[in-house]
């Protein structure tokens, strides 16, 4: 205990060193050293000339050296001022860098993004690239990936069970898509089908084959594309039994219940006994993309993952 207060240790300081200049004063010093004119420097700094002069005097007092020679007409750096200017610039640059870093940290997103995928989309390179870039840009965002069925990947968006979904367009109204890739489609036939050993084939050769259908809640705009309905020339498509996911689809194909069309990647990702993948010469390609509700496009997490998807698509 000492008179007038306490100390936390022998000789411990009780406040900031009065000789230490502020970062603000160093910034004023650098500006005046560059302008060598009080009026111009004050205008550049948006302060009054008298306030600048007072701050420079206080800085010189703190440092114990004269930084400028002043006359009625000119302002010049003293030799000491020239030596200290480089250090002052280093401090100002470091403070700017610190402020920028702090600002970036303050703007970093947090929260949880629920990502849906269908089929093998979780394993595709563009999916890994988008989610990897999102994590790199926003490491505090928790990414929750969920596998969805044909029957619910659109409904999950509309119910807000998921935020975005990696899927294969087309999509119903109210959903926006960032395209990520284009890929050929293949016919997926029972291995016992006479066409299974012939490649390539045409859509006309498949006209009498029933196509596996999907549950009624799946938008027809989506499955009509994947069933190629209508066929060229308006040939109607005959539908077979219903499947709600890829495994169910392939099981029905292997059992000879019908056929379907799948992205070319399925040949490597979904090889199954009793199933044969065949090229079709006049089958348009499919797209892959990331989708979200149009009404959610301004949500920060949606904007962040959409930005990552656009970058991946452009690269």
PDB file of C-alpha atoms in Angstrom:
ATOM      1  CA  UNK A   1       0.000   0.000   0.000  1.00  0.00           C
ATOM      2  CA  UNK A   2       1.278   3.437  -0.898  1.00  0.00           C
ATOM      3  CA  UNK A   3      -0.167   6.861  -0.447  1.00  0.00           C
ATOM      4  CA  UNK A   4      -2.572   7.851  -3.179  1.00  0.00           C
ATOM      5  CA  UNK A   5      -3.257   4.288  -4.487  1.00  0.00           C
ATOM      6  CA  UNK A   6      -1.891   0.789  -5.005  1.00  0.00           C
ATOM      7  CA  UNK A   7       0.509  -0.881  -7.364  1.00  0.00           C
ATOM      8  CA  UNK A   8       0.371  -4.469  -8.664  1.00  0.00           C
ATOM      9  CA  UNK A   9       4.120  -5.022  -8.343  1.00  0.00           C
ATOM     10  CA  UNK A  10       7.321  -3.235  -7.571  1.00  0.00           C
ATOM     11  CA  UNK A  11       7.813  -0.481 -10.102  1.00  0.00           C
ATOM     12  CA  UNK A  12       4.772  -1.544 -12.188  1.00  0.00           C
ATOM     13  CA  UNK A  13       3.391   1.261 -14.393  1.00  0.00           C
ATOM     14  CA  UNK A  14      -0.101   2.524 -13.606  1.00  0.00           C
ATOM     15  CA  UNK A  15      -0.947   3.831 -17.094  1.00  0.00           C
ATOM     16  CA  UNK A  16       0.286   4.368 -20.642  1.00  0.00           C
ATOM     17  CA  UNK A  17       3.711   5.910 -21.144  1.00  0.00           C
ATOM     18  CA  UNK A  18       3.148   9.640 -21.821  1.00  0.00           C
ATOM     19  CA  UNK A  19       6.082   9.556 -24.228  1.00  0.00           C
ATOM     20  CA  UNK A  20       4.368   7.063 -26.543  1.00  0.00           C
ATOM     21  CA  UNK A  21       2.851   8.751 -29.610  1.00  0.00           C
ATOM     22  CA  UNK A  22      -0.610   7.750 -30.807  1.00  0.00           C
ATOM     23  CA  UNK A  23      -1.188   6.062 -34.149  1.00  0.00           C
ATOM     24  CA  UNK A  24      -3.303   9.082 -35.087  1.00  0.00           C
ATOM     25  CA  UNK A  25      -0.393  11.440 -34.486  1.00  0.00           C
ATOM     26  CA  UNK A  26       1.922   9.276 -36.594  1.00  0.00           C
ATOM     27  CA  UNK A  27      -0.632   9.350 -39.414  1.00  0.00           C
ATOM     28  CA  UNK A  28      -0.689  13.165 -39.225  1.00  0.00           C
ATOM     29  CA  UNK A  29       3.123  13.238 -39.235  1.00  0.00           C
ATOM     30  CA  UNK A  30       3.278  11.107 -42.395  1.00  0.00           C
ATOM     31  CA  UNK A  31       0.688  13.262 -44.172  1.00  0.00           C
ATOM     32  CA  UNK A  32       2.485  16.504 -43.307  1.00  0.00           C
ATOM     33  CA  UNK A  33       5.840  15.021 -44.338  1.00  0.00           C
ATOM     34  CA  UNK A  34       4.344  14.176 -47.728  1.00  0.00           C
ATOM     35  CA  UNK A  35       2.634  17.531 -48.253  1.00  0.00           C
ATOM     36  CA  UNK A  36       5.191  19.801 -46.494  1.00  0.00           C
ATOM     37  CA  UNK A  37       2.374  22.304 -46.217  1.00  0.00           C
ATOM     38  CA  UNK A  38       0.109  22.652 -43.176  1.00  0.00           C
ATOM     39  CA  UNK A  39      -2.907  23.905 -45.075  1.00  0.00           C
ATOM     40  CA  UNK A  40      -2.806  21.157 -47.715  1.00  0.00           C
ATOM     41  CA  UNK A  41      -2.124  18.446 -45.142  1.00  0.00           C
ATOM     42  CA  UNK A  42      -5.000  19.649 -42.947  1.00  0.00           C
ATOM     43  CA  UNK A  43      -7.390  19.620 -45.911  1.00  0.00           C
ATOM     44  CA  UNK A  44      -6.251  16.103 -46.847  1.00  0.00           C
ATOM     45  CA  UNK A  45      -6.826  14.934 -43.271  1.00  0.00           C
ATOM     46  CA  UNK A  46     -10.178  16.774 -42.872  1.00  0.00           C
ATOM     47  CA  UNK A  47      -9.016  18.663 -39.764  1.00  0.00           C
ATOM     48  CA  UNK A  48      -8.226  22.306 -39.106  1.00  0.00           C
ATOM     49  CA  UNK A  49      -4.754  23.689 -39.604  1.00  0.00           C
ATOM     50  CA  UNK A  50      -4.516  24.703 -35.957  1.00  0.00           C
ATOM     51  CA  UNK A  51      -5.493  21.198 -34.793  1.00  0.00           C
ATOM     52  CA  UNK A  52      -2.810  19.689 -37.046  1.00  0.00           C
ATOM     53  CA  UNK A  53      -0.189  22.096 -35.740  1.00  0.00           C
ATOM     54  CA  UNK A  54      -1.101  21.302 -32.141  1.00  0.00           C
ATOM     55  CA  UNK A  55      -0.932  17.547 -32.715  1.00  0.00           C
ATOM     56  CA  UNK A  56       2.494  17.804 -34.400  1.00  0.00           C
ATOM     57  CA  UNK A  57       3.817  19.885 -31.485  1.00  0.00           C
ATOM     58  CA  UNK A  58       2.522  17.293 -29.027  1.00  0.00           C
ATOM     59  CA  UNK A  59       4.121  14.493 -31.078  1.00  0.00           C
ATOM     60  CA  UNK A  60       7.478  16.302 -31.039  1.00  0.00           C
ATOM     61  CA  UNK A  61       7.166  16.753 -27.290  1.00  0.00           C
ATOM     62  CA  UNK A  62       6.432  13.048 -26.792  1.00  0.00           C
ATOM     63  CA  UNK A  63       9.334  11.957 -29.001  1.00  0.00           C
ATOM     64  CA  UNK A  64      11.703  14.564 -27.659  1.00  0.00           C
ATOM     65  CA  UNK A  65      12.857  15.642 -31.111  1.00  0.00           C
ATOM     66  CA  UNK A  66      11.922  18.347 -33.597  1.00  0.00           C
ATOM     67  CA  UNK A  67      10.417  16.798 -36.723  1.00  0.00           C
ATOM     68  CA  UNK A  68       9.905  19.879 -38.891  1.00  0.00           C
ATOM     69  CA  UNK A  69      11.610  23.195 -39.522  1.00  0.00           C
ATOM     70  CA  UNK A  70       8.881  25.794 -39.870  1.00  0.00           C
ATOM     71  CA  UNK A  71       9.075  29.251 -41.357  1.00  0.00           C
ATOM     72  CA  UNK A  72       6.453  31.682 -42.527  1.00  0.00           C
ATOM     73  CA  UNK A  73       6.676  30.224 -46.040  1.00  0.00           C
ATOM     74  CA  UNK A  74       8.106  26.699 -45.910  1.00  0.00           C
ATOM     75  CA  UNK A  75       7.914  23.466 -43.944  1.00  0.00           C
ATOM     76  CA  UNK A  76      10.802  20.999 -44.190  1.00  0.00           C
ATOM     77  CA  UNK A  77      11.732  17.803 -42.428  1.00  0.00           C
ATOM     78  CA  UNK A  78      14.604  17.950 -39.975  1.00  0.00           C
ATOM     79  CA  UNK A  79      17.292  15.259 -40.220  1.00  0.00           C
ATOM     80  CA  UNK A  80      15.662  13.525 -37.242  1.00  0.00           C
ATOM     81  CA  UNK A  81      12.288  13.793 -38.943  1.00  0.00           C
ATOM     82  CA  UNK A  82      13.639  12.131 -42.073  1.00  0.00           C
ATOM     83  CA  UNK A  83      14.978   9.223 -40.029  1.00  0.00           C
ATOM     84  CA  UNK A  84      11.742   8.731 -38.073  1.00  0.00           C
ATOM     85  CA  UNK A  85       9.488   9.051 -41.126  1.00  0.00           C
ATOM     86  CA  UNK A  86      10.237   5.507 -42.333  1.00  0.00           C
ATOM     87  CA  UNK A  87       9.362   4.046 -38.931  1.00  0.00           C
ATOM     88  CA  UNK A  88       6.206   6.132 -38.748  1.00  0.00           C
ATOM     89  CA  UNK A  89       5.137   4.885 -42.171  1.00  0.00           C
ATOM     90  CA  UNK A  90       5.709   1.288 -41.032  1.00  0.00           C
ATOM     91  CA  UNK A  91       3.491   1.838 -37.999  1.00  0.00           C
ATOM     92  CA  UNK A  92       0.727   3.482 -40.059  1.00  0.00           C
ATOM     93  CA  UNK A  93       0.850   0.643 -42.610  1.00  0.00           C
ATOM     94  CA  UNK A  94       0.676  -1.948 -39.835  1.00  0.00           C
ATOM     95  CA  UNK A  95      -2.283  -0.162 -38.231  1.00  0.00           C
ATOM     96  CA  UNK A  96      -4.099  -0.026 -41.575  1.00  0.00           C
ATOM     97  CA  UNK A  97      -3.452  -3.726 -42.073  1.00  0.00           C
ATOM     98  CA  UNK A  98      -4.734  -4.461 -38.573  1.00  0.00           C
ATOM     99  CA  UNK A  99      -7.885  -2.413 -39.158  1.00  0.00           C
ATOM    100  CA  UNK A 100      -8.535  -4.168 -42.466  1.00  0.00           C
ATOM    101  CA  UNK A 101      -8.035  -7.582 -40.900  1.00  0.00           C
ATOM    102  CA  UNK A 102     -10.338  -6.702 -38.007  1.00  0.00           C
ATOM    103  CA  UNK A 103     -12.969  -5.464 -40.453  1.00  0.00           C
ATOM    104  CA  UNK A 104     -12.740  -8.684 -42.456  1.00  0.00           C
ATOM    105  CA  UNK A 105     -13.081 -10.754 -39.298  1.00  0.00           C
ATOM    106  CA  UNK A 106     -16.122  -8.748 -38.238  1.00  0.00           C
ATOM    107  CA  UNK A 107     -17.744  -9.416 -41.611  1.00  0.00           C
ATOM    108  CA  UNK A 108     -17.031 -13.145 -41.576  1.00  0.00           C
ATOM    109  CA  UNK A 109     -20.196 -15.134 -41.688  1.00  0.00           C
ATOM    110  CA  UNK A 110     -21.291 -17.486 -38.986  1.00  0.00           C
ATOM    111  CA  UNK A 111     -24.216 -19.864 -38.868  1.00  0.00           C
ATOM    112  CA  UNK A 112     -25.293 -23.171 -40.326  1.00  0.00           C
ATOM    113  CA  UNK A 113     -25.866 -23.899 -44.011  1.00  0.00           C
ATOM    114  CA  UNK A 114     -27.899 -27.026 -44.758  1.00  0.00           C
ATOM    115  CA  UNK A 115     -26.900 -28.419 -48.166  1.00  0.00           C
ATOM    116  CA  UNK A 116     -28.928 -31.057 -49.979  1.00  0.00           C
ATOM    117  CA  UNK A 117     -27.614 -33.409 -52.649  1.00  0.00           C
ATOM    118  CA  UNK A 118     -29.282 -35.995 -54.878  1.00  0.00           C
ATOM    119  CA  UNK A 119     -27.813 -39.053 -56.520  1.00  0.00           C
ATOM    120  CA  UNK A 120     -24.038 -38.832 -56.567  1.00  0.00           C
ATOM    121  CA  UNK A 121     -23.847 -35.031 -56.502  1.00  0.00           C
ATOM    122  CA  UNK A 122     -22.039 -35.062 -53.139  1.00  0.00           C
ATOM    123  CA  UNK A 123     -19.156 -36.924 -54.785  1.00  0.00           C
ATOM    124  CA  UNK A 124     -18.823 -34.689 -57.832  1.00  0.00           C
ATOM    125  CA  UNK A 125     -15.710 -32.485 -58.105  1.00  0.00           C
ATOM    126  CA  UNK A 126     -17.668 -29.244 -58.521  1.00  0.00           C
ATOM    127  CA  UNK A 127     -19.599 -29.936 -55.307  1.00  0.00           C
ATOM    128  CA  UNK A 128     -16.381 -30.470 -53.378  1.00  0.00           C
ATOM    129  CA  UNK A 129     -14.896 -27.346 -54.975  1.00  0.00           C
ATOM    130  CA  UNK A 130     -17.858 -25.118 -54.066  1.00  0.00           C
ATOM    131  CA  UNK A 131     -18.086 -26.320 -50.459  1.00  0.00           C
ATOM    132  CA  UNK A 132     -14.300 -26.202 -50.078  1.00  0.00           C
ATOM    133  CA  UNK A 133     -14.178 -22.596 -51.297  1.00  0.00           C
ATOM    134  CA  UNK A 134     -17.081 -21.645 -49.047  1.00  0.00           C
ATOM    135  CA  UNK A 135     -15.229 -23.101 -46.049  1.00  0.00           C
ATOM    136  CA  UNK A 136     -12.038 -21.293 -47.047  1.00  0.00           C
ATOM    137  CA  UNK A 137     -13.834 -17.958 -47.297  1.00  0.00           C
ATOM    138  CA  UNK A 138     -16.076 -18.427 -44.269  1.00  0.00           C
ATOM    139  CA  UNK A 139     -14.500 -20.964 -41.896  1.00  0.00           C
ATOM    140  CA  UNK A 140     -16.997 -20.221 -39.138  1.00  0.00           C
ATOM    141  CA  UNK A 141     -19.964 -21.361 -41.225  1.00  0.00           C
ATOM    142  CA  UNK A 142     -21.086 -24.885 -40.315  1.00  0.00           C
ATOM    143  CA  UNK A 143     -21.898 -26.901 -43.454  1.00  0.00           C
ATOM    144  CA  UNK A 144     -24.411 -29.723 -43.001  1.00  0.00           C
ATOM    145  CA  UNK A 145     -24.726 -32.006 -46.076  1.00  0.00           C
ATOM    146  CA  UNK A 146     -27.836 -34.170 -46.482  1.00  0.00           C
ATOM    147  CA  UNK A 147     -28.653 -36.824 -49.068  1.00  0.00           C
ATOM    148  CA  UNK A 148     -32.119 -36.430 -50.596  1.00  0.00           C
ATOM    149  CA  UNK A 149     -34.449 -38.572 -52.729  1.00  0.00           C
ATOM    150  CA  UNK A 150     -36.020 -37.635 -56.045  1.00  0.00           C
ATOM    151  CA  UNK A 151     -39.305 -37.276 -54.239  1.00  0.00           C
ATOM    152  CA  UNK A 152     -38.176 -34.619 -51.788  1.00  0.00           C
ATOM    153  CA  UNK A 153     -35.256 -32.609 -53.133  1.00  0.00           C
ATOM    154  CA  UNK A 154     -37.494 -29.785 -54.373  1.00  0.00           C
ATOM    155  CA  UNK A 155     -39.965 -30.060 -51.506  1.00  0.00           C
ATOM    156  CA  UNK A 156     -37.076 -29.822 -49.029  1.00  0.00           C
ATOM    157  CA  UNK A 157     -36.193 -26.421 -50.493  1.00  0.00           C
ATOM    158  CA  UNK A 158     -39.761 -25.152 -50.428  1.00  0.00           C
ATOM    159  CA  UNK A 159     -40.204 -26.400 -46.835  1.00  0.00           C
ATOM    160  CA  UNK A 160     -36.946 -24.658 -45.860  1.00  0.00           C
ATOM    161  CA  UNK A 161     -35.548 -27.956 -44.583  1.00  0.00           C
ATOM    162  CA  UNK A 162     -32.445 -27.211 -46.640  1.00  0.00           C
ATOM    163  CA  UNK A 163     -30.914 -23.938 -47.812  1.00  0.00           C
ATOM    164  CA  UNK A 164     -29.418 -25.023 -51.139  1.00  0.00           C
ATOM    165  CA  UNK A 165     -29.238 -28.237 -53.143  1.00  0.00           C
ATOM    166  CA  UNK A 166     -26.818 -29.686 -55.667  1.00  0.00           C
ATOM    167  CA  UNK A 167     -29.055 -31.168 -58.337  1.00  0.00           C
ATOM    168  CA  UNK A 168     -29.720 -31.739 -62.004  1.00  0.00           C
ATOM    169  CA  UNK A 169     -32.015 -29.188 -63.686  1.00  0.00           C
ATOM    170  CA  UNK A 170     -34.569 -28.332 -64.911  1.00  0.00           C
ATOM    171  CA  UNK A 171     -36.246 -26.826 -61.850  1.00  0.00           C
ATOM    172  CA  UNK A 172     -39.787 -25.621 -61.121  1.00  0.00           C
ATOM    173  CA  UNK A 173     -40.750 -21.957 -60.754  1.00  0.00           C
ATOM    174  CA  UNK A 174     -39.441 -20.157 -57.703  1.00  0.00           C
ATOM    175  CA  UNK A 175     -35.995 -21.774 -57.792  1.00  0.00           C
ATOM    176  CA  UNK A 176     -32.773 -20.282 -59.146  1.00  0.00           C
ATOM    177  CA  UNK A 177     -29.819 -22.349 -60.372  1.00  0.00           C
ATOM    178  CA  UNK A 178     -26.142 -21.642 -60.873  1.00  0.00           C
ATOM    179  CA  UNK A 179     -24.981 -24.078 -63.542  1.00  0.00           C
ATOM    180  CA  UNK A 180     -21.734 -25.846 -62.647  1.00  0.00           C
ATOM    181  CA  UNK A 181     -21.192 -28.430 -65.400  1.00  0.00           C
ATOM    182  CA  UNK A 182     -22.586 -30.072 -68.528  1.00  0.00           C
ATOM    183  CA  UNK A 183     -22.564 -33.836 -68.944  1.00  0.00           C
ATOM    184  CA  UNK A 184     -23.799 -36.406 -71.431  1.00  0.00           C
ATOM    185  CA  UNK A 185     -26.705 -38.673 -70.541  1.00  0.00           C
ATOM    186  CA  UNK A 186     -26.804 -42.424 -71.016  1.00  0.00           C
ATOM    187  CA  UNK A 187     -29.616 -44.943 -71.360  1.00  0.00           C
ATOM    188  CA  UNK A 188     -29.750 -47.263 -68.384  1.00  0.00           C
ATOM    189  CA  UNK A 189     -31.091 -50.645 -69.596  1.00  0.00           C
ATOM    190  CA  UNK A 190     -31.553 -54.146 -68.172  1.00  0.00           C
ATOM    191  CA  UNK A 191     -28.456 -56.163 -69.034  1.00  0.00           C
ATOM    192  CA  UNK A 192     -30.787 -58.668 -70.719  1.00  0.00           C
ATOM    193  CA  UNK A 193     -32.128 -56.055 -73.158  1.00  0.00           C
ATOM    194  CA  UNK A 194     -31.008 -56.747 -76.766  1.00  0.00           C
ATOM    195  CA  UNK A 195     -29.898 -53.111 -77.047  1.00  0.00           C
ATOM    196  CA  UNK A 196     -27.624 -53.387 -74.002  1.00  0.00           C
ATOM    197  CA  UNK A 197     -24.804 -54.796 -76.089  1.00  0.00           C
ATOM    198  CA  UNK A 198     -25.178 -52.297 -78.910  1.00  0.00           C
ATOM    199  CA  UNK A 199     -23.708 -48.839 -78.796  1.00  0.00           C
ATOM    200  CA  UNK A 200     -24.448 -46.238 -79.735  1.00  0.00           C
ATOM    201  CA  UNK A 201     -28.203 -46.364 -80.159  1.00  0.00           C
ATOM    202  CA  UNK A 202     -30.921 -43.788 -80.895  1.00  0.00           C
ATOM    203  CA  UNK A 203     -33.985 -42.583 -79.026  1.00  0.00           C
ATOM    204  CA  UNK A 204     -36.184 -44.109 -81.719  1.00  0.00           C
ATOM    205  CA  UNK A 205     -34.834 -47.554 -80.842  1.00  0.00           C
ATOM    206  CA  UNK A 206     -36.003 -47.010 -77.252  1.00  0.00           C
ATOM    207  CA  UNK A 207     -39.535 -45.917 -78.169  1.00  0.00           C
ATOM    208  CA  UNK A 208     -41.231 -49.093 -76.929  1.00  0.00           C
ATOM    209  CA  UNK A 209     -39.278 -49.405 -73.666  1.00  0.00           C
ATOM    210  CA  UNK A 210     -41.187 -48.395 -70.509  1.00  0.00           C
ATOM    211  CA  UNK A 211     -39.505 -45.688 -68.442  1.00  0.00           C
ATOM    212  CA  UNK A 212     -39.338 -45.906 -64.645  1.00  0.00           C
ATOM    213  CA  UNK A 213     -41.527 -43.177 -63.144  1.00  0.00           C
ATOM    214  CA  UNK A 214     -41.189 -41.046 -60.000  1.00  0.00           C
ATOM    215  CA  UNK A 215     -43.676 -40.215 -57.193  1.00  0.00           C
ATOM    216  CA  UNK A 216     -46.411 -37.699 -58.029  1.00  0.00           C
ATOM    217  CA  UNK A 217     -44.969 -34.965 -55.795  1.00  0.00           C
ATOM    218  CA  UNK A 218     -41.929 -34.701 -58.076  1.00  0.00           C
ATOM    219  CA  UNK A 219     -42.432 -31.778 -60.522  1.00  0.00           C
ATOM    220  CA  UNK A 220     -43.153 -33.157 -63.984  1.00  0.00           C
ATOM    221  CA  UNK A 221     -41.006 -30.451 -65.591  1.00  0.00           C
ATOM    222  CA  UNK A 222     -38.066 -32.233 -64.000  1.00  0.00           C
ATOM    223  CA  UNK A 223     -38.923 -35.851 -64.782  1.00  0.00           C
ATOM    224  CA  UNK A 224     -40.198 -35.091 -68.279  1.00  0.00           C
ATOM    225  CA  UNK A 225     -36.694 -33.924 -69.111  1.00  0.00           C
ATOM    226  CA  UNK A 226     -35.095 -37.031 -67.619  1.00  0.00           C
ATOM    227  CA  UNK A 227     -37.621 -39.336 -69.280  1.00  0.00           C
ATOM    228  CA  UNK A 228     -37.189 -37.430 -72.584  1.00  0.00           C
ATOM    229  CA  UNK A 229     -40.938 -36.906 -72.733  1.00  0.00           C
ATOM    230  CA  UNK A 230     -42.083 -36.143 -75.364  1.00  0.00           C
ATOM    231  CA  UNK A 231     -39.662 -37.893 -77.678  1.00  0.00           C
ATOM    232  CA  UNK A 232     -38.633 -36.415 -81.027  1.00  0.00           C
ATOM    233  CA  UNK A 233     -41.608 -36.521 -83.349  1.00  0.00           C
ATOM    234  CA  UNK A 234     -44.046 -36.474 -80.433  1.00  0.00           C
ATOM    235  CA  UNK A 235     -43.865 -40.179 -79.618  1.00  0.00           C
ATOM    236  CA  UNK A 236     -45.570 -40.707 -76.233  1.00  0.00           C
ATOM    237  CA  UNK A 237     -43.596 -42.245 -73.385  1.00  0.00           C
ATOM    238  CA  UNK A 238     -44.916 -45.329 -71.659  1.00  0.00           C
ATOM    239  CA  UNK A 239     -44.204 -45.314 -67.931  1.00  0.00           C
ATOM    240  CA  UNK A 240     -43.467 -48.275 -65.675  1.00  0.00           C
ATOM    241  CA  UNK A 241     -43.228 -48.654 -61.889  1.00  0.00           C
ATOM    242  CA  UNK A 242     -42.226 -45.835 -59.544  1.00  0.00           C
ATOM    243  CA  UNK A 243     -38.867 -45.263 -57.812  1.00  0.00           C
ATOM    244  CA  UNK A 244     -38.021 -42.491 -55.364  1.00  0.00           C
ATOM    245  CA  UNK A 245     -34.201 -42.653 -55.477  1.00  0.00           C
ATOM    246  CA  UNK A 246     -31.283 -43.891 -57.579  1.00  0.00           C
ATOM    247  CA  UNK A 247     -31.006 -47.253 -55.833  1.00  0.00           C
ATOM    248  CA  UNK A 248     -34.697 -47.958 -56.337  1.00  0.00           C
ATOM    249  CA  UNK A 249     -34.394 -46.871 -59.952  1.00  0.00           C
ATOM    250  CA  UNK A 250     -31.475 -49.204 -60.642  1.00  0.00           C
ATOM    251  CA  UNK A 251     -33.159 -52.093 -58.843  1.00  0.00           C
ATOM    252  CA  UNK A 252     -36.205 -51.823 -61.099  1.00  0.00           C
ATOM    253  CA  UNK A 253     -34.000 -51.598 -64.199  1.00  0.00           C
ATOM    254  CA  UNK A 254     -32.035 -54.679 -63.137  1.00  0.00           C
ATOM    255  CA  UNK A 255     -35.319 -56.547 -62.641  1.00  0.00           C
ATOM    256  CA  UNK A 256     -36.334 -55.730 -66.222  1.00  0.00           C
ATOM    257  CA  UNK A 257     -39.222 -53.484 -65.112  1.00  0.00           C
ATOM    258  CA  UNK A 258     -38.169 -50.554 -67.279  1.00  0.00           C
ATOM    259  CA  UNK A 259     -35.344 -48.230 -68.252  1.00  0.00           C
ATOM    260  CA  UNK A 260     -34.212 -44.709 -67.457  1.00  0.00           C
ATOM    261  CA  UNK A 261     -31.718 -42.048 -68.472  1.00  0.00           C
ATOM    262  CA  UNK A 262     -28.932 -40.987 -66.109  1.00  0.00           C
ATOM    263  CA  UNK A 263     -25.868 -38.704 -66.217  1.00  0.00           C
ATOM    264  CA  UNK A 264     -22.779 -40.323 -67.717  1.00  0.00           C
ATOM    265  CA  UNK A 265     -21.062 -40.278 -64.306  1.00  0.00           C
ATOM    266  CA  UNK A 266     -23.521 -42.948 -63.149  1.00  0.00           C
ATOM    267  CA  UNK A 267     -21.646 -45.527 -65.232  1.00  0.00           C
ATOM    268  CA  UNK A 268     -18.669 -45.179 -62.855  1.00  0.00           C
ATOM    269  CA  UNK A 269     -20.495 -44.238 -59.663  1.00  0.00           C
ATOM    270  CA  UNK A 270     -23.427 -46.686 -59.848  1.00  0.00           C
ATOM    271  CA  UNK A 271     -22.265 -49.925 -61.482  1.00  0.00           C
ATOM    272  CA  UNK A 272     -24.840 -52.604 -60.651  1.00  0.00           C
ATOM    273  CA  UNK A 273     -25.312 -56.259 -61.607  1.00  0.00           C
ATOM    274  CA  UNK A 274     -28.026 -56.587 -64.227  1.00  0.00           C
ATOM    275  CA  UNK A 275     -27.702 -52.964 -65.375  1.00  0.00           C
ATOM    276  CA  UNK A 276     -26.081 -51.758 -68.596  1.00  0.00           C
ATOM    277  CA  UNK A 277     -25.272 -48.155 -69.600  1.00  0.00           C
ATOM    278  CA  UNK A 278     -25.541 -47.370 -73.307  1.00  0.00           C
ATOM    279  CA  UNK A 279     -24.673 -44.217 -75.278  1.00  0.00           C
ATOM    280  CA  UNK A 280     -27.517 -42.561 -77.205  1.00  0.00           C
ATOM    281  CA  UNK A 281     -26.505 -40.442 -80.193  1.00  0.00           C
ATOM    282  CA  UNK A 282     -29.436 -38.001 -80.176  1.00  0.00           C
ATOM    283  CA  UNK A 283     -29.860 -37.597 -76.406  1.00  0.00           C
ATOM    284  CA  UNK A 284     -29.275 -33.973 -75.277  1.00  0.00           C
ATOM    285  CA  UNK A 285     -26.794 -33.482 -72.405  1.00  0.00           C
ATOM    286  CA  UNK A 286     -27.729 -32.664 -68.840  1.00  0.00           C
ATOM    287  CA  UNK A 287     -26.599 -29.820 -66.600  1.00  0.00           C
ATOM    288  CA  UNK A 288     -25.524 -29.904 -62.981  1.00  0.00           C
ATOM    289  CA  UNK A 289     -26.006 -26.963 -60.677  1.00  0.00           C
ATOM    290  CA  UNK A 290     -26.538 -25.455 -57.266  1.00  0.00           C
ATOM    291  CA  UNK A 291     -30.108 -24.309 -56.562  1.00  0.00           C
ATOM    292  CA  UNK A 292     -31.814 -22.107 -53.981  1.00  0.00           C
ATOM    293  CA  UNK A 293     -35.176 -20.425 -53.516  1.00  0.00           C
ATOM    294  CA  UNK A 294     -35.457 -17.174 -55.418  1.00  0.00           C
ATOM    295  CA  UNK A 295     -37.057 -15.595 -52.353  1.00  0.00           C
ATOM    296  CA  UNK A 296     -33.907 -16.385 -50.322  1.00  0.00           C
ATOM    297  CA  UNK A 297     -31.372 -15.033 -52.793  1.00  0.00           C
ATOM    298  CA  UNK A 298     -30.422 -12.048 -50.557  1.00  0.00           C
ATOM    299  CA  UNK A 299     -29.816 -14.133 -47.425  1.00  0.00           C
ATOM    300  CA  UNK A 300     -26.118 -13.781 -46.429  1.00  0.00           C
ATOM    301  CA  UNK A 301     -25.409 -17.526 -46.362  1.00  0.00           C
ATOM    302  CA  UNK A 302     -27.148 -18.055 -49.713  1.00  0.00           C
ATOM    303  CA  UNK A 303     -25.210 -15.174 -51.255  1.00  0.00           C
ATOM    304  CA  UNK A 304     -21.960 -16.628 -49.921  1.00  0.00           C
ATOM    305  CA  UNK A 305     -22.457 -20.132 -51.327  1.00  0.00           C
ATOM    306  CA  UNK A 306     -23.853 -18.738 -54.598  1.00  0.00           C
ATOM    307  CA  UNK A 307     -20.723 -16.580 -54.937  1.00  0.00           C
ATOM    308  CA  UNK A 308     -18.536 -19.650 -54.400  1.00  0.00           C
ATOM    309  CA  UNK A 309     -20.551 -21.548 -57.034  1.00  0.00           C
ATOM    310  CA  UNK A 310     -20.174 -18.726 -59.564  1.00  0.00           C
ATOM    311  CA  UNK A 311     -16.426 -18.680 -58.980  1.00  0.00           C
ATOM    312  CA  UNK A 312     -16.129 -22.439 -59.459  1.00  0.00           C
ATOM    313  CA  UNK A 313     -18.280 -22.298 -62.593  1.00  0.00           C
ATOM    314  CA  UNK A 314     -16.145 -19.533 -64.104  1.00  0.00           C
ATOM    315  CA  UNK A 315     -12.922 -21.361 -63.279  1.00  0.00           C
TER     316      UNK A 315
END
